[in-house]
mmCIF file of C-alpha atoms in Angstrom:
data_model
loop_
_atom_site.group_PDB
_atom_site.id
_atom_site.type_symbol
_atom_site.label_atom_id
_atom_site.label_comp_id
_atom_site.label_asym_id
_atom_site.label_seq_id
_atom_site.Cartn_x
_atom_site.Cartn_y
_atom_site.Cartn_z
ATOM 1 C CA ASP A 29 -0.028 0.030 0.024
ATOM 2 C CA VAL A 30 1.133 3.571 -0.677
ATOM 3 C CA VAL A 31 1.983 5.374 2.508
ATOM 4 C CA MET A 32 1.156 9.077 2.664
ATOM 5 C CA THR A 33 3.139 11.154 5.145
ATOM 6 C CA GLN A 34 2.135 14.780 5.936
ATOM 7 C CA SER A 35 4.072 17.377 7.879
ATOM 8 C CA PRO A 36 3.732 19.223 10.009
ATOM 9 C CA LEU A 37 0.848 17.541 11.899
ATOM 10 C CA SER A 38 -0.011 20.671 13.673
ATOM 11 C CA LEU A 39 0.279 24.186 12.189
ATOM 12 C CA PRO A 40 -0.439 27.280 14.184
ATOM 13 C CA VAL A 41 -0.835 30.278 11.939
ATOM 14 C CA THR A 42 -1.336 33.987 12.375
ATOM 15 C CA LEU A 43 -4.378 35.431 10.489
ATOM 16 C CA GLY A 44 -3.246 36.820 7.218
ATOM 17 C CA GLN A 45 -0.008 34.907 7.099
ATOM 18 C CA PRO A 46 0.876 32.121 4.688
ATOM 19 C CA ALA A 47 0.766 28.411 5.540
ATOM 20 C CA SER A 48 2.256 25.397 3.868
ATOM 21 C CA ILE A 49 1.645 21.716 4.303
ATOM 22 C CA SER A 50 3.844 18.985 2.898
ATOM 23 C CA CYS A 51 2.729 15.516 1.693
ATOM 24 C CA ARG A 52 5.005 12.752 0.626
ATOM 25 C CA SER A 53 4.117 9.423 -0.837
ATOM 26 C CA SER A 54 6.025 6.150 -0.621
ATOM 27 C CA GLN A 55 5.724 5.654 -4.349
ATOM 28 C CA SER A 56 5.328 7.977 -7.394
ATOM 29 C CA LEU A 57 1.696 9.042 -7.864
ATOM 30 C CA VAL A 58 1.996 9.251 -11.650
ATOM 31 C CA TYR A 59 -0.670 6.958 -13.150
ATOM 32 C CA SER A 60 -0.376 4.995 -16.388
ATOM 33 C CA ASP A 61 -2.495 7.679 -18.096
ATOM 34 C CA GLY A 62 0.167 10.305 -17.368
ATOM 35 C CA ASN A 63 -1.899 12.095 -14.690
ATOM 36 C CA THR A 64 -0.782 12.408 -11.067
ATOM 37 C CA TYR A 65 -3.549 11.520 -8.644
ATOM 38 C CA LEU A 66 -2.911 13.545 -5.569
ATOM 39 C CA SER A 67 -5.890 15.322 -3.893
ATOM 40 C CA TRP A 68 -6.197 17.664 -0.900
ATOM 41 C CA PHE A 69 -9.244 17.787 1.414
ATOM 42 C CA GLN A 70 -10.323 20.286 4.112
ATOM 43 C CA GLN A 71 -12.310 19.185 7.114
ATOM 44 C CA ARG A 72 -13.716 22.006 9.199
ATOM 45 C CA PRO A 73 -14.672 21.251 12.804
ATOM 46 C CA GLY A 74 -17.903 19.244 12.952
ATOM 47 C CA GLN A 75 -18.067 18.969 9.162
ATOM 48 C CA SER A 76 -17.527 16.337 6.479
ATOM 49 C CA PRO A 77 -14.393 16.526 4.424
ATOM 50 C CA ARG A 78 -14.399 18.697 1.328
ATOM 51 C CA ARG A 79 -12.144 18.292 -1.708
ATOM 52 C CA LEU A 80 -10.135 21.311 -2.376
ATOM 53 C CA ILE A 81 -7.587 20.263 -4.978
ATOM 54 C CA TYR A 82 -7.381 17.347 -7.399
ATOM 55 C CA LYS A 83 -4.620 16.048 -9.605
ATOM 56 C CA VAL A 84 -2.045 18.013 -7.726
ATOM 57 C CA SER A 85 -3.028 21.562 -8.578
ATOM 58 C CA ASN A 86 -6.576 21.812 -9.859
ATOM 59 C CA ARG A 87 -8.893 23.768 -7.516
ATOM 60 C CA ASP A 88 -12.447 22.562 -7.089
ATOM 61 C CA SER A 89 -15.292 24.956 -7.864
ATOM 62 C CA GLY A 90 -15.839 27.459 -5.163
ATOM 63 C CA VAL A 91 -12.434 26.966 -3.517
ATOM 64 C CA PRO A 92 -10.812 30.402 -2.896
ATOM 65 C CA ASP A 93 -7.754 31.087 -4.992
ATOM 66 C CA ARG A 94 -5.684 31.543 -1.818
ATOM 67 C CA PHE A 95 -5.444 27.835 -1.844
ATOM 68 C CA SER A 96 -2.905 26.196 -4.266
ATOM 69 C CA GLY A 97 -1.417 22.794 -4.804
ATOM 70 C CA SER A 98 1.963 21.924 -6.306
ATOM 71 C CA GLY A 99 4.387 19.070 -6.595
ATOM 72 C CA SER A 100 5.294 16.077 -8.560
ATOM 73 C CA GLY A 101 6.230 12.394 -8.313
ATOM 74 C CA THR A 102 6.327 11.794 -4.517
ATOM 75 C CA ASP A 103 6.420 15.236 -3.065
ATOM 76 C CA PHE A 104 3.516 17.569 -2.877
ATOM 77 C CA THR A 105 2.547 20.863 -1.130
ATOM 78 C CA LEU A 106 -0.659 22.651 -0.226
ATOM 79 C CA LYS A 107 -0.164 26.380 0.375
ATOM 80 C CA ILE A 108 -2.569 28.961 1.727
ATOM 81 C CA THR A 109 -1.395 32.533 0.720
ATOM 82 C CA ARG A 110 -3.167 34.337 3.551
ATOM 83 C CA VAL A 111 -4.863 32.330 6.238
ATOM 84 C CA GLU A 112 -8.412 33.377 7.196
ATOM 85 C CA ALA A 113 -10.475 32.279 10.239
ATOM 86 C CA GLU A 114 -12.592 29.930 8.052
ATOM 87 C CA ASP A 115 -9.550 27.971 7.143
ATOM 88 C CA VAL A 116 -9.228 26.413 10.540
ATOM 89 C CA GLY A 117 -9.538 22.641 10.328
ATOM 90 C CA ILE A 118 -7.689 19.521 9.349
ATOM 91 C CA TYR A 119 -6.177 19.026 5.976
ATOM 92 C CA TYR A 120 -5.564 15.664 4.386
ATOM 93 C CA CYS A 121 -3.804 14.533 1.254
ATOM 94 C CA MET A 122 -4.903 11.457 -0.582
ATOM 95 C CA GLN A 123 -3.462 9.332 -3.364
ATOM 96 C CA GLY A 124 -5.584 7.812 -6.136
ATOM 97 C CA ALA A 125 -2.898 6.364 -8.278
ATOM 98 C CA HIS A 126 -2.335 2.917 -6.741
ATOM 99 C CA TRP A 127 -5.593 1.420 -5.731
ATOM 100 C CA PRO A 128 -7.027 -0.323 -3.869
ATOM 101 C CA PRO A 129 -6.599 0.968 -1.303
ATOM 102 C CA TRP A 130 -6.989 4.781 -1.681
ATOM 103 C CA THR A 131 -4.804 6.070 1.077
ATOM 104 C CA PHE A 132 -4.872 9.359 3.091
ATOM 105 C CA GLY A 133 -2.191 11.241 4.990
ATOM 106 C CA GLN A 134 -2.564 11.502 8.832
ATOM 107 C CA GLY A 135 -4.005 15.011 8.591
ATOM 108 C CA THR A 136 -2.567 18.452 9.476
ATOM 109 C CA LYS A 137 -4.405 20.484 12.024
ATOM 110 C CA VAL A 138 -4.421 24.219 11.178
ATOM 111 C CA GLU A 139 -5.243 26.562 13.935
ATOM 112 C CA ILE A 140 -5.010 30.266 14.599
ATOM 113 C CA LYS A 141 -2.259 31.483 16.890
ATOM 114 C CA GLU B 29 -29.715 19.641 -4.969
ATOM 115 C CA VAL B 30 -26.753 17.229 -5.475
ATOM 116 C CA GLN B 31 -26.260 15.205 -2.309
ATOM 117 C CA LEU B 32 -25.502 11.950 -0.689
ATOM 118 C CA VAL B 33 -27.380 11.093 2.537
ATOM 119 C CA GLU B 34 -26.245 8.188 4.772
ATOM 120 C CA SER B 35 -28.492 6.385 7.245
ATOM 121 C CA GLY B 36 -28.524 3.248 9.260
ATOM 122 C CA GLY B 37 -25.963 3.922 11.796
ATOM 123 C CA GLY B 38 -26.481 3.245 15.453
ATOM 124 C CA LEU B 39 -25.305 1.302 18.591
ATOM 125 C CA VAL B 40 -24.585 -2.453 18.025
ATOM 126 C CA GLU B 41 -23.001 -4.980 20.288
ATOM 127 C CA PRO B 42 -19.681 -6.616 19.361
ATOM 128 C CA GLY B 43 -20.214 -9.408 16.907
ATOM 129 C CA GLY B 44 -23.331 -7.833 15.634
ATOM 130 C CA SER B 45 -24.441 -6.550 12.226
ATOM 131 C CA LEU B 46 -25.693 -3.323 10.696
ATOM 132 C CA ARG B 47 -26.569 -2.234 7.195
ATOM 133 C CA LEU B 48 -25.720 1.336 6.084
ATOM 134 C CA SER B 49 -27.515 3.050 3.194
ATOM 135 C CA CYS B 50 -26.597 6.059 1.135
ATOM 136 C CA ALA B 51 -29.323 7.846 -0.932
ATOM 137 C CA ALA B 52 -28.100 9.866 -3.799
ATOM 138 C CA SER B 53 -29.900 12.705 -5.538
ATOM 139 C CA GLY B 54 -29.363 15.427 -7.991
ATOM 140 C CA PHE B 55 -26.987 13.587 -10.256
ATOM 141 C CA THR B 56 -26.893 10.383 -12.362
ATOM 142 C CA PHE B 57 -26.037 7.932 -9.699
ATOM 143 C CA SER B 58 -25.544 5.007 -12.140
ATOM 144 C CA SER B 59 -22.708 6.817 -13.843
ATOM 145 C CA TYR B 60 -20.445 7.008 -10.768
ATOM 146 C CA SER B 61 -18.464 4.644 -8.722
ATOM 147 C CA ILE B 62 -18.964 5.207 -5.025
ATOM 148 C CA HIS B 63 -16.857 4.774 -1.873
ATOM 149 C CA TRP B 64 -17.328 4.341 1.818
ATOM 150 C CA VAL B 65 -14.792 6.136 3.951
ATOM 151 C CA ARG B 66 -14.765 6.042 7.706
ATOM 152 C CA GLN B 67 -13.377 8.200 10.472
ATOM 153 C CA ALA B 68 -12.982 6.870 14.027
ATOM 154 C CA PRO B 69 -13.582 9.457 16.811
ATOM 155 C CA GLY B 70 -10.697 11.956 16.868
ATOM 156 C CA LYS B 71 -8.842 10.048 14.118
ATOM 157 C CA GLY B 72 -8.067 10.445 10.394
ATOM 158 C CA LEU B 73 -9.815 9.216 7.262
ATOM 159 C CA LEU B 74 -9.748 5.549 6.191
ATOM 160 C CA TRP B 75 -10.936 4.242 2.971
ATOM 161 C CA VAL B 76 -13.259 1.271 3.482
ATOM 162 C CA SER B 77 -14.819 0.148 0.242
ATOM 163 C CA ARG B 78 -15.603 1.088 -3.348
ATOM 164 C CA ILE B 79 -18.039 -0.236 -5.894
ATOM 165 C CA ASN B 80 -18.103 0.357 -9.700
ATOM 166 C CA THR B 81 -20.967 1.777 -11.615
ATOM 167 C CA ASP B 82 -22.826 -1.429 -12.383
ATOM 168 C CA GLY B 83 -22.140 -2.987 -9.034
ATOM 169 C CA THR B 84 -20.026 -5.901 -10.400
ATOM 170 C CA THR B 85 -16.657 -4.997 -8.974
ATOM 171 C CA PRO B 86 -16.256 -4.259 -5.261
ATOM 172 C CA TYR B 87 -13.031 -3.485 -3.480
ATOM 173 C CA TYR B 88 -12.359 -3.614 0.249
ATOM 174 C CA ALA B 89 -9.757 -2.520 2.756
ATOM 175 C CA ASP B 90 -8.018 -5.434 4.377
ATOM 176 C CA SER B 91 -9.365 -4.538 7.718
ATOM 177 C CA VAL B 92 -13.005 -5.119 6.563
ATOM 178 C CA LYS B 93 -12.553 -7.819 3.877
ATOM 179 C CA GLY B 94 -14.663 -10.889 4.554
ATOM 180 C CA ARG B 95 -16.875 -8.963 6.966
ATOM 181 C CA PHE B 96 -18.267 -6.016 5.005
ATOM 182 C CA THR B 97 -20.191 -6.181 1.696
ATOM 183 C CA ILE B 98 -20.855 -3.150 -0.552
ATOM 184 C CA SER B 99 -23.712 -3.204 -2.984
ATOM 185 C CA ARG B 100 -25.819 -0.807 -4.925
ATOM 186 C CA ASP B 101 -29.343 -0.458 -6.471
ATOM 187 C CA ASN B 102 -29.151 1.897 -9.345
ATOM 188 C CA ALA B 103 -32.895 1.884 -9.814
ATOM 189 C CA LYS B 104 -33.254 3.271 -6.260
ATOM 190 C CA ASN B 105 -30.136 5.520 -6.401
ATOM 191 C CA THR B 106 -28.917 3.807 -3.269
ATOM 192 C CA LEU B 107 -25.602 2.410 -2.039
ATOM 193 C CA TYR B 108 -25.441 -0.075 0.826
ATOM 194 C CA LEU B 109 -22.795 -1.423 3.217
ATOM 195 C CA GLN B 110 -23.657 -4.584 4.996
ATOM 196 C CA MET B 111 -21.344 -4.849 8.027
ATOM 197 C CA ASN B 112 -21.013 -8.245 9.908
ATOM 198 C CA SER B 113 -18.928 -9.418 12.859
ATOM 199 C CA LEU B 114 -18.458 -5.880 14.093
ATOM 200 C CA THR B 115 -15.802 -4.999 16.624
ATOM 201 C CA ALA B 116 -14.981 -1.881 18.663
ATOM 202 C CA GLU B 117 -12.451 -0.989 16.018
ATOM 203 C CA ASP B 118 -15.227 -0.411 13.543
ATOM 204 C CA THR B 119 -16.606 2.465 15.608
ATOM 205 C CA ALA B 120 -16.627 5.526 13.410
ATOM 206 C CA VAL B 121 -18.536 7.963 11.194
ATOM 207 C CA TYR B 122 -19.061 6.294 7.857
ATOM 208 C CA TYR B 123 -19.132 8.571 4.849
ATOM 209 C CA CYS B 124 -20.543 7.849 1.436
ATOM 210 C CA VAL B 125 -18.280 9.487 -1.188
ATOM 211 C CA ARG B 126 -18.742 9.990 -4.933
ATOM 212 C CA GLY B 127 -16.190 8.267 -7.255
ATOM 213 C CA THR B 128 -13.522 11.042 -7.546
ATOM 214 C CA PHE B 129 -14.050 12.042 -3.908
ATOM 215 C CA ASP B 130 -15.595 15.366 -5.091
ATOM 216 C CA MET B 131 -18.783 14.823 -3.023
ATOM 217 C CA TRP B 132 -19.204 13.608 0.503
ATOM 218 C CA GLY B 133 -22.191 12.838 2.586
ATOM 219 C CA ARG B 134 -22.635 14.140 6.115
ATOM 220 C CA GLY B 135 -21.895 10.653 7.469
ATOM 221 C CA THR B 136 -23.594 8.198 9.828
ATOM 222 C CA MET B 137 -22.208 7.144 13.189
ATOM 223 C CA VAL B 138 -21.683 3.474 14.004
ATOM 224 C CA THR B 139 -20.898 2.673 17.599
ATOM 225 C CA VAL B 140 -19.846 -0.913 18.525
ATOM 226 C CA SER B 141 -20.069 -1.424 22.189
ATOM 227 C CA SER B 142 -21.630 -3.747 24.836
#
Protein backbone atom coordinates (compact mmCIF):
# COMPACT_ATOMS: atom_id res chain seq x y z
CA ASP A 1 0.00 0.00 0.00
CA VAL A 2 1.13 3.56 -0.67
CA VAL A 3 1.93 5.40 2.55
CA MET A 4 1.15 9.11 2.66
CA THR A 5 3.15 11.19 5.15
CA GLN A 6 2.14 14.74 6.00
CA SER A 7 4.10 17.39 7.85
CA PRO A 8 3.68 19.20 10.05
CA LEU A 9 0.83 17.50 11.92
CA SER A 10 0.00 20.73 13.73
CA LEU A 11 0.28 24.19 12.17
CA PRO A 12 -0.46 27.31 14.25
CA VAL A 13 -0.76 30.30 11.92
CA THR A 14 -1.32 34.02 12.36
CA LEU A 15 -4.32 35.41 10.49
CA GLY A 16 -3.25 36.88 7.18
CA GLN A 17 0.00 34.94 7.11
CA PRO A 18 0.85 32.10 4.70
CA ALA A 19 0.73 28.41 5.53
CA SER A 20 2.25 25.39 3.86
CA ILE A 21 1.61 21.66 4.29
CA SER A 22 3.82 18.95 2.89
CA CYS A 23 2.69 15.51 1.73
CA ARG A 24 5.05 12.75 0.65
CA SER A 25 4.10 9.40 -0.87
CA SER A 26 6.03 6.15 -0.62
CA GLN A 27 5.70 5.66 -4.39
CA SER A 28 5.35 7.95 -7.38
CA LEU A 29 1.73 9.00 -7.89
CA VAL A 30 2.00 9.22 -11.67
CA TYR A 31 -0.66 6.94 -13.12
CA SER A 32 -0.43 5.01 -16.39
CA ASP A 33 -2.51 7.71 -18.10
CA GLY A 34 0.16 10.32 -17.33
CA ASN A 35 -1.88 12.10 -14.66
CA THR A 36 -0.76 12.43 -11.06
CA TYR A 37 -3.55 11.51 -8.66
CA LEU A 38 -2.96 13.54 -5.54
CA SER A 39 -5.86 15.36 -3.87
CA TRP A 40 -6.21 17.66 -0.88
CA PHE A 41 -9.21 17.79 1.47
CA GLN A 42 -10.29 20.24 4.13
CA GLN A 43 -12.33 19.14 7.14
CA ARG A 44 -13.67 22.00 9.21
CA PRO A 45 -14.67 21.27 12.79
CA GLY A 46 -17.89 19.24 12.90
CA GLN A 47 -18.14 18.98 9.11
CA SER A 48 -17.56 16.36 6.43
CA PRO A 49 -14.37 16.53 4.40
CA ARG A 50 -14.45 18.67 1.29
CA ARG A 51 -12.15 18.27 -1.70
CA LEU A 52 -10.09 21.39 -2.39
CA ILE A 53 -7.55 20.25 -4.97
CA TYR A 54 -7.38 17.33 -7.40
CA LYS A 55 -4.63 16.06 -9.66
CA VAL A 56 -2.02 18.04 -7.71
CA SER A 57 -3.00 21.58 -8.63
CA ASN A 58 -6.60 21.82 -9.86
CA ARG A 59 -8.88 23.75 -7.55
CA ASP A 60 -12.43 22.55 -7.08
CA SER A 61 -15.31 24.88 -7.85
CA GLY A 62 -15.86 27.44 -5.11
CA VAL A 63 -12.43 27.00 -3.54
CA PRO A 64 -10.79 30.38 -2.89
CA ASP A 65 -7.72 31.11 -4.98
CA ARG A 66 -5.64 31.58 -1.82
CA PHE A 67 -5.41 27.76 -1.87
CA SER A 68 -2.93 26.23 -4.28
CA GLY A 69 -1.40 22.82 -4.80
CA SER A 70 1.92 21.90 -6.32
CA GLY A 71 4.42 19.09 -6.58
CA SER A 72 5.26 16.04 -8.61
CA GLY A 73 6.21 12.40 -8.27
CA THR A 74 6.28 11.77 -4.53
CA ASP A 75 6.49 15.28 -3.09
CA PHE A 76 3.50 17.63 -2.84
CA THR A 77 2.53 20.87 -1.12
CA LEU A 78 -0.68 22.68 -0.22
CA LYS A 79 -0.25 26.42 0.29
CA ILE A 80 -2.58 29.02 1.70
CA THR A 81 -1.37 32.51 0.77
CA ARG A 82 -3.16 34.35 3.58
CA VAL A 83 -4.90 32.30 6.24
CA GLU A 84 -8.41 33.35 7.19
CA ALA A 85 -10.45 32.27 10.21
CA GLU A 86 -12.61 29.96 8.09
CA ASP A 87 -9.51 27.95 7.10
CA VAL A 88 -9.24 26.40 10.56
CA GLY A 89 -9.55 22.65 10.35
CA ILE A 90 -7.71 19.48 9.39
CA TYR A 91 -6.20 19.04 5.95
CA TYR A 92 -5.60 15.65 4.36
CA CYS A 93 -3.77 14.57 1.25
CA MET A 94 -4.88 11.41 -0.56
CA GLN A 95 -3.47 9.31 -3.36
CA GLY A 96 -5.58 7.76 -6.10
CA ALA A 97 -2.85 6.35 -8.32
CA HIS A 98 -2.30 2.95 -6.75
CA TRP A 99 -5.59 1.42 -5.69
CA PRO A 100 -7.01 -0.31 -3.88
CA PRO A 101 -6.63 0.97 -1.29
CA TRP A 102 -6.96 4.72 -1.67
CA THR A 103 -4.82 6.11 1.13
CA PHE A 104 -4.85 9.33 3.11
CA GLY A 105 -2.20 11.21 5.02
CA GLN A 106 -2.51 11.49 8.81
CA GLY A 107 -3.93 14.99 8.60
CA THR A 108 -2.55 18.43 9.47
CA LYS A 109 -4.43 20.52 12.00
CA VAL A 110 -4.42 24.22 11.11
CA GLU A 111 -5.25 26.57 13.95
CA ILE A 112 -5.01 30.30 14.56
CA LYS A 113 -2.28 31.50 16.92
CA GLU B 1 -29.71 19.59 -4.94
CA VAL B 2 -26.78 17.29 -5.50
CA GLN B 3 -26.29 15.24 -2.35
CA LEU B 4 -25.51 11.96 -0.65
CA VAL B 5 -27.40 11.11 2.53
CA GLU B 6 -26.27 8.24 4.75
CA SER B 7 -28.48 6.39 7.20
CA GLY B 8 -28.57 3.20 9.23
CA GLY B 9 -25.93 3.93 11.84
CA GLY B 10 -26.44 3.26 15.51
CA LEU B 11 -25.29 1.29 18.54
CA VAL B 12 -24.58 -2.40 18.03
CA GLU B 13 -22.98 -5.02 20.26
CA PRO B 14 -19.64 -6.63 19.35
CA GLY B 15 -20.22 -9.45 16.89
CA GLY B 16 -23.39 -7.84 15.62
CA SER B 17 -24.43 -6.59 12.20
CA LEU B 18 -25.63 -3.34 10.69
CA ARG B 19 -26.59 -2.20 7.21
CA LEU B 20 -25.81 1.32 6.12
CA SER B 21 -27.56 3.05 3.24
CA CYS B 22 -26.61 6.05 1.14
CA ALA B 23 -29.29 7.81 -0.90
CA ALA B 24 -28.08 9.85 -3.85
CA SER B 25 -29.92 12.69 -5.52
CA GLY B 26 -29.29 15.48 -7.99
CA PHE B 27 -26.96 13.55 -10.27
CA THR B 28 -26.91 10.39 -12.38
CA PHE B 29 -26.05 7.87 -9.68
CA SER B 30 -25.52 5.00 -12.09
CA SER B 31 -22.68 6.86 -13.83
CA TYR B 32 -20.44 7.02 -10.76
CA SER B 33 -18.46 4.57 -8.72
CA ILE B 34 -19.04 5.18 -5.00
CA HIS B 35 -16.86 4.73 -1.91
CA TRP B 36 -17.33 4.30 1.80
CA VAL B 37 -14.77 6.13 3.95
CA ARG B 38 -14.76 6.04 7.73
CA GLN B 39 -13.37 8.19 10.51
CA ALA B 40 -12.96 6.86 14.04
CA PRO B 41 -13.55 9.42 16.81
CA GLY B 42 -10.69 11.92 16.84
CA LYS B 43 -8.83 10.05 14.10
CA GLY B 44 -8.10 10.45 10.40
CA LEU B 45 -9.81 9.23 7.26
CA LEU B 46 -9.72 5.58 6.24
CA TRP B 47 -10.97 4.25 2.92
CA VAL B 48 -13.25 1.24 3.47
CA SER B 49 -14.77 0.09 0.21
CA ARG B 50 -15.61 1.05 -3.35
CA ILE B 51 -18.02 -0.28 -5.95
CA ASN B 52 -18.07 0.37 -9.68
CA THR B 53 -20.98 1.80 -11.64
CA ASP B 54 -22.87 -1.44 -12.33
CA GLY B 55 -22.08 -3.05 -8.99
CA THR B 56 -20.04 -5.91 -10.40
CA THR B 57 -16.63 -4.99 -8.99
CA PRO B 58 -16.25 -4.28 -5.27
CA TYR B 59 -13.01 -3.47 -3.46
CA TYR B 60 -12.37 -3.60 0.28
CA ALA B 61 -9.78 -2.49 2.79
CA ASP B 62 -7.98 -5.44 4.36
CA SER B 63 -9.43 -4.51 7.75
CA VAL B 64 -13.00 -5.19 6.58
CA LYS B 65 -12.52 -7.84 3.90
CA GLY B 66 -14.73 -10.86 4.54
CA ARG B 67 -16.92 -8.95 7.00
CA PHE B 68 -18.33 -6.06 4.99
CA THR B 69 -20.22 -6.18 1.70
CA ILE B 70 -20.82 -3.19 -0.54
CA SER B 71 -23.69 -3.16 -3.01
CA ARG B 72 -25.86 -0.74 -4.93
CA ASP B 73 -29.32 -0.46 -6.44
CA ASN B 74 -29.14 1.94 -9.37
CA ALA B 75 -32.92 1.87 -9.81
CA LYS B 76 -33.25 3.25 -6.27
CA ASN B 77 -30.16 5.51 -6.44
CA THR B 78 -28.93 3.86 -3.28
CA LEU B 79 -25.64 2.43 -2.02
CA TYR B 80 -25.40 -0.08 0.81
CA LEU B 81 -22.79 -1.39 3.22
CA GLN B 82 -23.61 -4.61 5.03
CA MET B 83 -21.36 -4.86 8.08
CA ASN B 84 -21.05 -8.17 9.95
CA SER B 85 -18.91 -9.40 12.86
CA LEU B 86 -18.48 -5.86 14.09
CA THR B 87 -15.79 -4.99 16.63
CA ALA B 88 -15.01 -1.89 18.66
CA GLU B 89 -12.41 -0.96 16.01
CA ASP B 90 -15.26 -0.43 13.53
CA THR B 91 -16.65 2.43 15.62
CA ALA B 92 -16.58 5.47 13.34
CA VAL B 93 -18.50 7.93 11.24
CA TYR B 94 -19.09 6.30 7.85
CA TYR B 95 -19.14 8.61 4.84
CA CYS B 96 -20.55 7.86 1.41
CA VAL B 97 -18.31 9.50 -1.21
CA ARG B 98 -18.74 9.96 -4.94
CA GLY B 99 -16.20 8.31 -7.24
CA THR B 100 -13.50 10.98 -7.55
CA PHE B 101 -14.00 12.06 -3.92
CA ASP B 102 -15.58 15.32 -5.07
CA MET B 103 -18.76 14.89 -3.04
CA TRP B 104 -19.18 13.59 0.51
CA GLY B 105 -22.25 12.86 2.55
CA ARG B 106 -22.67 14.07 6.13
CA GLY B 107 -21.93 10.61 7.49
CA THR B 108 -23.64 8.19 9.83
CA MET B 109 -22.20 7.17 13.19
CA VAL B 110 -21.65 3.51 14.00
CA THR B 111 -20.84 2.61 17.60
CA VAL B 112 -19.86 -0.94 18.51
CA SER B 113 -20.09 -1.44 22.25
CA SER B 114 -21.61 -3.72 24.83
